[in-house]
């Protein structure tokens, strides 16, 4: 059955690419913002007995984007949609998936309860912070990854096209690097995709009170070139601390790759002014013009999402 694809307001360019890839036009939604900031959502098309898909990233402003998503799911269900697949390319609150310190809420758990109780049928998302997160849902979750896109990019760079600012990246004399222990699984996966390319792992320490990050040591061999692969870049501190330690350990050319460009305030400057020569991210989060910087290159996940939707609706 051909689904109808809707978009919240957080990542319209990605939703447009996904629907174009599916040979569809985005179905209209009325999203009104009242003077006090409250939103009203209205489904315009007939969706009775129709499979529907909603694309909404829940990056900043996470709360507002989640509320909008909740209203869209509710509006579609009330309008008779047969199913509502929610594509949340970046799942906000994923780093709060358990209690770190006594007294904390499990914020991701709260969000999941809302998505499920509103009647969403399925979630499609990317590169979650931990592989355990899908288990917190009672509805099916397609946990997709941008790693194959990064692996392709590394292969292309190794062939000399495109070149990176500080010279050509070659797979020879190059290692993949996880900037922390949490990324071990990720780095092993991309290493396998690249014919067991060597990898190293950084032991990182984050002070939970101050947010300060220290890259303490590197486990594994450091070559002259390094590609750091992470799930997200927020403040940029993890990438920069990792890059500095790699440089101290002999790396001369350092590239950063991360699926989610959270890019919190000040991070574009931190990354642009760092020793990292190129920063690759995806469009799981829409990047406003003012956050773009010369070293940044965005790779789209639209085709992967479209393929997954096709698979679900064939
Ligand atoms: C942490 O465990 C994550 O995998 C990322 O390394 C982290 O969220 C990046 O954050 P920031 O850019 O603020 O250092």
Short mmCIF file of C-alpha atoms and ligand atoms in Angstrom, two decimals:
data_model
loop_
_atom_site.label_atom_id
_atom_site.label_comp_id
_atom_site.label_asym_id
_atom_site.label_seq_id
_atom_site.Cartn_x
_atom_site.Cartn_y
_atom_site.Cartn_z
CA UNK A 1 0.00 0.00 0.00
CA UNK A 2 1.31 3.49 -0.89
CA UNK A 3 1.67 5.45 2.34
CA UNK A 4 1.03 9.14 2.87
CA UNK A 5 4.09 10.99 4.16
CA UNK A 6 3.76 13.93 6.55
CA UNK A 7 6.37 16.19 8.02
CA UNK A 8 6.61 18.03 11.28
CA UNK A 9 8.38 21.35 11.15
CA UNK A 10 11.77 20.27 12.50
CA UNK A 11 13.34 18.74 9.37
CA UNK A 12 11.31 19.61 6.30
CA UNK A 13 14.25 19.30 3.83
CA UNK A 14 14.84 15.68 4.87
CA UNK A 15 11.11 14.84 4.73
CA UNK A 16 10.94 16.35 1.24
CA UNK A 17 13.91 14.25 0.08
CA UNK A 18 12.38 11.09 1.54
CA UNK A 19 9.00 11.64 -0.13
CA UNK A 20 10.68 12.57 -3.43
CA UNK A 21 12.67 9.35 -3.30
CA UNK A 22 9.38 7.46 -2.76
CA UNK A 23 7.88 9.25 -5.78
CA UNK A 24 5.35 10.98 -3.51
CA UNK A 25 4.47 14.53 -2.55
CA UNK A 26 4.43 15.39 1.13
CA UNK A 27 0.84 15.36 2.37
CA UNK A 28 -0.21 18.69 3.86
CA UNK A 29 -0.58 19.37 7.55
CA UNK A 30 -1.81 22.58 9.10
CA UNK A 31 0.49 23.53 11.95
CA UNK A 32 -0.54 26.76 13.63
CA UNK A 33 1.33 28.51 16.42
CA UNK A 34 -0.79 30.63 18.74
CA UNK A 35 0.45 33.87 20.26
CA UNK A 36 1.24 32.09 23.53
CA UNK A 37 3.43 29.55 21.72
CA UNK A 38 0.96 26.64 21.83
CA UNK A 39 0.60 24.68 18.61
CA UNK A 40 -2.43 23.29 16.84
CA UNK A 41 -2.10 20.48 14.31
CA UNK A 42 -4.73 19.53 11.73
CA UNK A 43 -4.66 16.77 9.12
CA UNK A 44 -6.10 18.10 5.88
CA UNK A 45 -6.08 14.98 3.64
CA UNK A 46 -8.28 11.94 4.01
CA UNK A 47 -6.23 9.29 5.80
CA UNK A 48 -8.99 6.80 6.64
CA UNK A 49 -7.52 3.28 6.45
CA UNK A 50 -4.30 4.64 4.98
CA UNK A 51 -0.79 3.85 6.17
CA UNK A 52 0.90 7.07 7.20
CA UNK A 53 4.47 8.12 7.88
CA UNK A 54 5.54 11.16 9.89
CA UNK A 55 9.06 12.57 9.70
CA UNK A 56 10.09 14.60 12.73
CA UNK A 57 13.55 15.02 14.26
CA UNK A 58 13.42 15.72 17.94
CA UNK A 59 16.58 17.75 18.31
CA UNK A 60 16.47 21.24 19.81
CA UNK A 61 13.97 22.51 20.69
CA UNK A 62 13.37 18.90 21.74
CA UNK A 63 10.30 19.55 23.87
CA UNK A 64 8.52 21.62 21.23
CA UNK A 65 9.41 19.12 18.50
CA UNK A 66 8.17 16.21 20.60
CA UNK A 67 4.90 17.98 21.41
CA UNK A 68 4.36 18.65 17.71
CA UNK A 69 5.05 14.99 16.92
CA UNK A 70 2.59 13.89 19.60
CA UNK A 71 -0.10 16.15 18.15
CA UNK A 72 0.54 14.84 14.62
CA UNK A 73 0.26 11.20 15.74
CA UNK A 74 -2.94 12.03 17.62
CA UNK A 75 -4.42 13.93 14.69
CA UNK A 76 -3.65 11.07 12.28
CA UNK A 77 -5.10 8.42 14.59
CA UNK A 78 -8.25 10.46 15.23
CA UNK A 79 -8.60 10.95 11.47
CA UNK A 80 -8.69 7.19 10.94
CA UNK A 81 -5.13 6.41 9.76
CA UNK A 82 -4.54 2.68 9.49
CA UNK A 83 -1.03 3.01 10.89
CA UNK A 84 1.40 5.74 11.87
CA UNK A 85 5.08 5.06 11.34
CA UNK A 86 7.15 7.72 13.05
CA UNK A 87 10.51 8.50 11.49
CA UNK A 88 12.54 10.17 14.21
CA UNK A 89 15.95 10.42 12.52
CA UNK A 90 17.41 11.91 15.70
CA UNK A 91 15.71 10.64 18.83
CA UNK A 92 15.83 13.43 21.38
CA UNK A 93 16.50 12.49 25.03
CA UNK A 94 18.28 9.30 23.98
CA UNK A 95 21.21 10.12 26.25
CA UNK A 96 18.83 10.01 29.23
CA UNK A 97 17.92 6.35 28.84
CA UNK A 98 18.61 5.35 32.44
CA UNK A 99 19.23 6.85 35.86
CA UNK A 100 22.82 8.13 36.02
CA UNK A 101 22.52 9.69 39.47
CA UNK A 102 19.96 9.08 42.20
CA UNK A 103 16.83 11.16 41.80
CA UNK A 104 16.94 11.57 38.03
CA UNK A 105 14.00 10.94 35.68
CA UNK A 106 14.38 8.47 32.84
CA UNK A 107 13.43 11.10 30.30
CA UNK A 108 13.63 8.82 27.28
CA UNK A 109 11.23 6.41 28.98
CA UNK A 110 8.68 9.19 29.37
CA UNK A 111 8.92 10.10 25.70
CA UNK A 112 8.56 6.46 24.64
CA UNK A 113 5.42 6.04 26.77
CA UNK A 114 3.86 9.04 25.04
CA UNK A 115 4.72 7.82 21.51
CA UNK A 116 3.28 4.38 22.26
CA UNK A 117 0.17 5.44 24.09
CA UNK A 118 -0.76 7.84 21.28
CA UNK A 119 -0.90 4.86 18.94
CA UNK A 120 2.23 5.02 16.80
CA UNK A 121 2.77 1.68 15.09
CA UNK A 122 6.49 1.75 14.44
CA UNK A 123 9.58 3.89 14.90
CA UNK A 124 12.37 4.39 12.37
CA UNK A 125 15.47 6.01 13.79
CA UNK A 126 19.24 6.29 13.37
CA UNK A 127 22.39 5.51 15.29
CA UNK A 128 21.04 5.44 18.79
CA UNK A 129 23.35 6.20 21.62
CA UNK A 130 23.13 2.59 22.85
CA UNK A 131 21.88 -0.52 21.09
CA UNK A 132 19.70 -1.28 24.10
CA UNK A 133 17.35 1.65 23.43
CA UNK A 134 15.05 -0.23 20.98
CA UNK A 135 14.36 -2.71 23.78
CA UNK A 136 12.75 0.09 25.80
CA UNK A 137 9.97 0.29 23.18
CA UNK A 138 7.07 -2.13 22.97
CA UNK A 139 6.40 -1.22 19.33
CA UNK A 140 8.84 -2.25 16.56
CA UNK A 141 11.89 -0.05 16.06
CA UNK A 142 14.01 0.01 12.91
CA UNK A 143 17.40 1.07 14.15
CA UNK A 144 19.19 2.29 11.03
CA UNK A 145 22.74 3.50 10.70
CA UNK A 146 24.68 6.10 8.76
CA UNK A 147 27.87 4.05 9.08
CA UNK A 148 27.58 2.61 5.54
CA UNK A 149 27.45 6.20 4.22
CA UNK A 150 30.59 7.09 6.18
CA UNK A 151 32.34 3.92 5.01
CA UNK A 152 31.54 4.87 1.41
CA UNK A 153 32.87 8.38 2.01
CA UNK A 154 36.11 7.01 3.46
CA UNK A 155 36.52 4.70 0.46
CA UNK A 156 35.96 7.59 -1.94
CA UNK A 157 38.45 9.77 -0.10
CA UNK A 158 40.98 6.99 -0.24
CA UNK A 159 40.63 6.99 -4.02
CA UNK A 160 41.40 10.67 -4.08
CA UNK A 161 37.90 12.00 -4.72
CA UNK A 162 36.96 14.18 -3.02
CA UNK A 163 40.20 15.33 -1.47
CA UNK A 164 40.16 16.71 2.04
CA UNK A 165 41.63 20.08 2.91
CA UNK A 166 44.84 18.85 4.44
CA UNK A 167 45.59 16.44 1.61
CA UNK A 168 44.35 13.15 0.33
CA UNK A 169 43.15 10.63 2.84
CA UNK A 170 44.41 7.17 2.14
CA UNK A 171 43.33 4.00 3.88
CA UNK A 172 47.02 3.17 4.17
CA UNK A 173 48.45 4.75 7.33
CA UNK A 174 44.99 5.60 8.57
CA UNK A 175 43.05 4.35 11.54
CA UNK A 176 39.45 4.68 12.62
CA UNK A 177 39.07 6.05 16.11
CA UNK A 178 36.28 5.84 18.64
CA UNK A 179 36.41 8.93 20.86
CA UNK A 180 35.16 6.94 23.84
CA UNK A 181 34.55 3.44 25.14
CA UNK A 182 30.84 3.75 24.39
CA UNK A 183 31.68 3.75 20.68
CA UNK A 184 33.57 0.46 20.55
CA UNK A 185 30.77 -1.45 18.83
CA UNK A 186 30.34 1.33 16.29
CA UNK A 187 34.02 1.48 15.42
CA UNK A 188 34.25 -2.29 15.04
CA UNK A 189 31.28 -2.23 12.66
CA UNK A 190 32.72 0.45 10.37
CA UNK A 191 36.11 -1.23 10.50
CA UNK A 192 34.48 -4.43 9.22
CA UNK A 193 32.72 -2.46 6.47
CA UNK A 194 36.15 -1.22 5.39
CA UNK A 195 37.86 -4.59 5.26
CA UNK A 196 38.97 -4.61 8.89
CA UNK A 197 40.61 -1.22 8.74
CA UNK A 198 42.64 -0.71 11.94
CA UNK A 199 40.97 1.13 14.77
CA UNK A 200 41.87 2.71 18.08
CA UNK A 201 39.77 3.61 21.08
CA UNK A 202 40.12 6.65 23.30
CA UNK A 203 39.37 6.48 26.98
CA UNK A 204 37.40 9.63 27.73
CA UNK A 205 36.28 11.11 30.98
CA UNK A 206 33.34 13.51 31.26
CA UNK A 207 32.76 15.43 34.47
CA UNK A 208 28.98 15.16 34.96
CA UNK A 209 28.84 18.43 36.89
CA UNK A 210 31.01 20.70 34.76
CA UNK A 211 30.63 18.87 31.41
CA UNK A 212 34.42 19.08 30.97
CA UNK A 213 35.85 16.35 28.77
CA UNK A 214 39.29 14.79 29.03
CA UNK A 215 40.65 12.33 26.49
CA UNK A 216 42.89 10.29 28.77
CA UNK A 217 44.59 7.64 26.68
CA UNK A 218 44.44 5.81 23.39
CA UNK A 219 44.16 2.06 23.12
CA UNK A 220 45.35 0.85 19.73
CA UNK A 221 47.75 2.05 17.10
CA UNK A 222 47.78 5.66 15.90
CA UNK A 223 48.71 6.28 12.26
CA UNK A 224 49.43 9.57 10.53
CA UNK A 225 45.78 9.85 9.52
CA UNK A 226 42.77 9.30 11.73
CA UNK A 227 39.03 9.26 11.17
CA UNK A 228 37.11 9.72 14.41
CA UNK A 229 33.62 8.23 14.23
CA UNK A 230 30.92 9.09 16.76
CA UNK A 231 27.15 9.02 17.02
CA UNK A 232 26.74 12.74 17.57
CA UNK A 233 28.49 16.05 17.93
CA UNK A 234 26.98 18.34 20.50
CA UNK A 235 29.45 20.76 22.09
CA UNK A 236 32.24 19.41 19.87
CA UNK A 237 34.39 18.86 22.95
CA UNK A 238 34.59 15.08 22.55
CA UNK A 239 35.81 15.36 18.96
CA UNK A 240 38.29 18.10 19.70
CA UNK A 241 39.69 16.40 22.83
CA UNK A 242 40.08 13.18 20.84
CA UNK A 243 41.74 15.02 17.94
CA UNK A 244 44.20 16.77 20.25
CA UNK A 245 45.21 13.52 21.92
CA UNK A 246 45.60 11.89 18.51
CA UNK A 247 47.81 14.75 17.38
CA UNK A 248 49.97 14.44 20.49
CA UNK A 249 50.25 10.75 19.68
CA UNK A 250 51.48 11.36 16.12
CA UNK A 251 48.41 11.79 13.90
CA UNK A 252 48.80 14.60 11.38
CA UNK A 253 45.50 14.60 9.57
CA UNK A 254 42.29 14.14 11.52
CA UNK A 255 38.78 13.85 10.13
CA UNK A 256 35.59 13.71 12.18
CA UNK A 257 32.41 11.83 11.26
CA UNK A 258 29.23 11.77 13.31
CA UNK A 259 25.66 10.88 12.42
CA UNK A 260 23.83 13.55 14.38
CA UNK A 261 24.79 17.21 14.10
CA UNK A 262 23.34 18.33 17.41
CA UNK A 263 25.76 21.27 17.21
CA UNK A 264 24.93 23.05 20.42
CA UNK A 265 25.83 26.69 20.83
CA UNK A 266 29.46 27.56 20.12
CA UNK A 267 30.32 24.15 18.62
CA UNK A 268 30.64 25.32 14.98
CA UNK A 269 33.42 27.71 16.05
CA UNK A 270 35.03 25.07 18.28
CA UNK A 271 35.17 22.61 15.36
CA UNK A 272 36.15 25.11 12.68
CA UNK A 273 39.02 26.43 14.81
CA UNK A 274 40.23 22.96 15.78
CA UNK A 275 42.94 20.77 14.29
CA UNK A 276 40.24 18.63 12.65
CA UNK A 277 40.44 19.12 8.89
CA UNK A 278 36.94 18.03 7.87
CA UNK A 279 33.70 17.28 9.72
CA UNK A 280 31.16 14.95 8.10
CA UNK A 281 27.65 14.72 9.54
CA UNK A 282 24.26 13.65 8.19
CA UNK A 283 20.93 15.43 7.87
CA UNK A 284 19.17 13.50 10.65
CA UNK A 285 19.00 16.96 12.21
CA UNK A 286 18.36 20.01 10.01
CA UNK A 287 21.34 22.36 10.23
CA UNK A 288 20.39 26.04 10.05
CA UNK A 289 22.59 28.22 7.80
CA UNK A 290 24.08 30.07 10.76
CA UNK A 291 25.44 26.80 12.18
CA UNK A 292 27.18 25.73 8.96
CA UNK A 293 30.94 26.19 8.78
CA UNK A 294 33.52 25.68 6.02
CA UNK A 295 34.85 22.35 7.31
CA UNK A 296 31.35 20.85 7.50
CA UNK A 297 29.94 18.46 4.89
CA UNK A 298 26.45 17.01 5.18
CA UNK A 299 25.56 13.57 3.81
CA UNK A 300 21.87 12.69 3.44
CA UNK A 301 20.19 9.68 5.04
CA UNK A 302 17.03 10.21 2.93
CA UNK A 303 17.63 7.21 0.66
CA UNK A 304 18.09 4.87 3.61
CA UNK A 305 14.82 6.06 5.16
CA UNK A 306 12.94 5.75 1.88
CA UNK A 307 14.24 2.21 1.41
CA UNK A 308 13.05 1.27 4.90
CA UNK A 309 9.60 2.78 4.31
CA UNK A 310 9.33 0.89 1.02
CA UNK A 311 10.26 -2.31 2.79
CA UNK A 312 7.56 -1.75 5.42
CA UNK A 313 4.85 -0.88 2.95
CA UNK A 314 5.52 -3.36 0.18
C1 LIG B 1 28.84 10.42 24.20
O1 LIG B 1 28.93 9.39 24.80
C2 LIG B 1 28.43 10.51 22.76
O2 LIG B 1 28.70 9.35 22.04
C3 LIG B 1 29.12 11.68 22.11
O3 LIG B 1 30.51 11.44 22.13
C4 LIG B 1 28.83 12.96 22.84
O4 LIG B 1 27.46 13.09 23.07
C5 LIG B 1 29.33 14.15 22.06
O5 LIG B 1 29.06 15.28 22.82
P1 LIG B 1 29.97 16.57 22.77
O6 LIG B 1 30.09 16.98 21.35
O7 LIG B 1 29.23 17.56 23.62
O8 LIG B 1 31.27 16.23 23.40
#
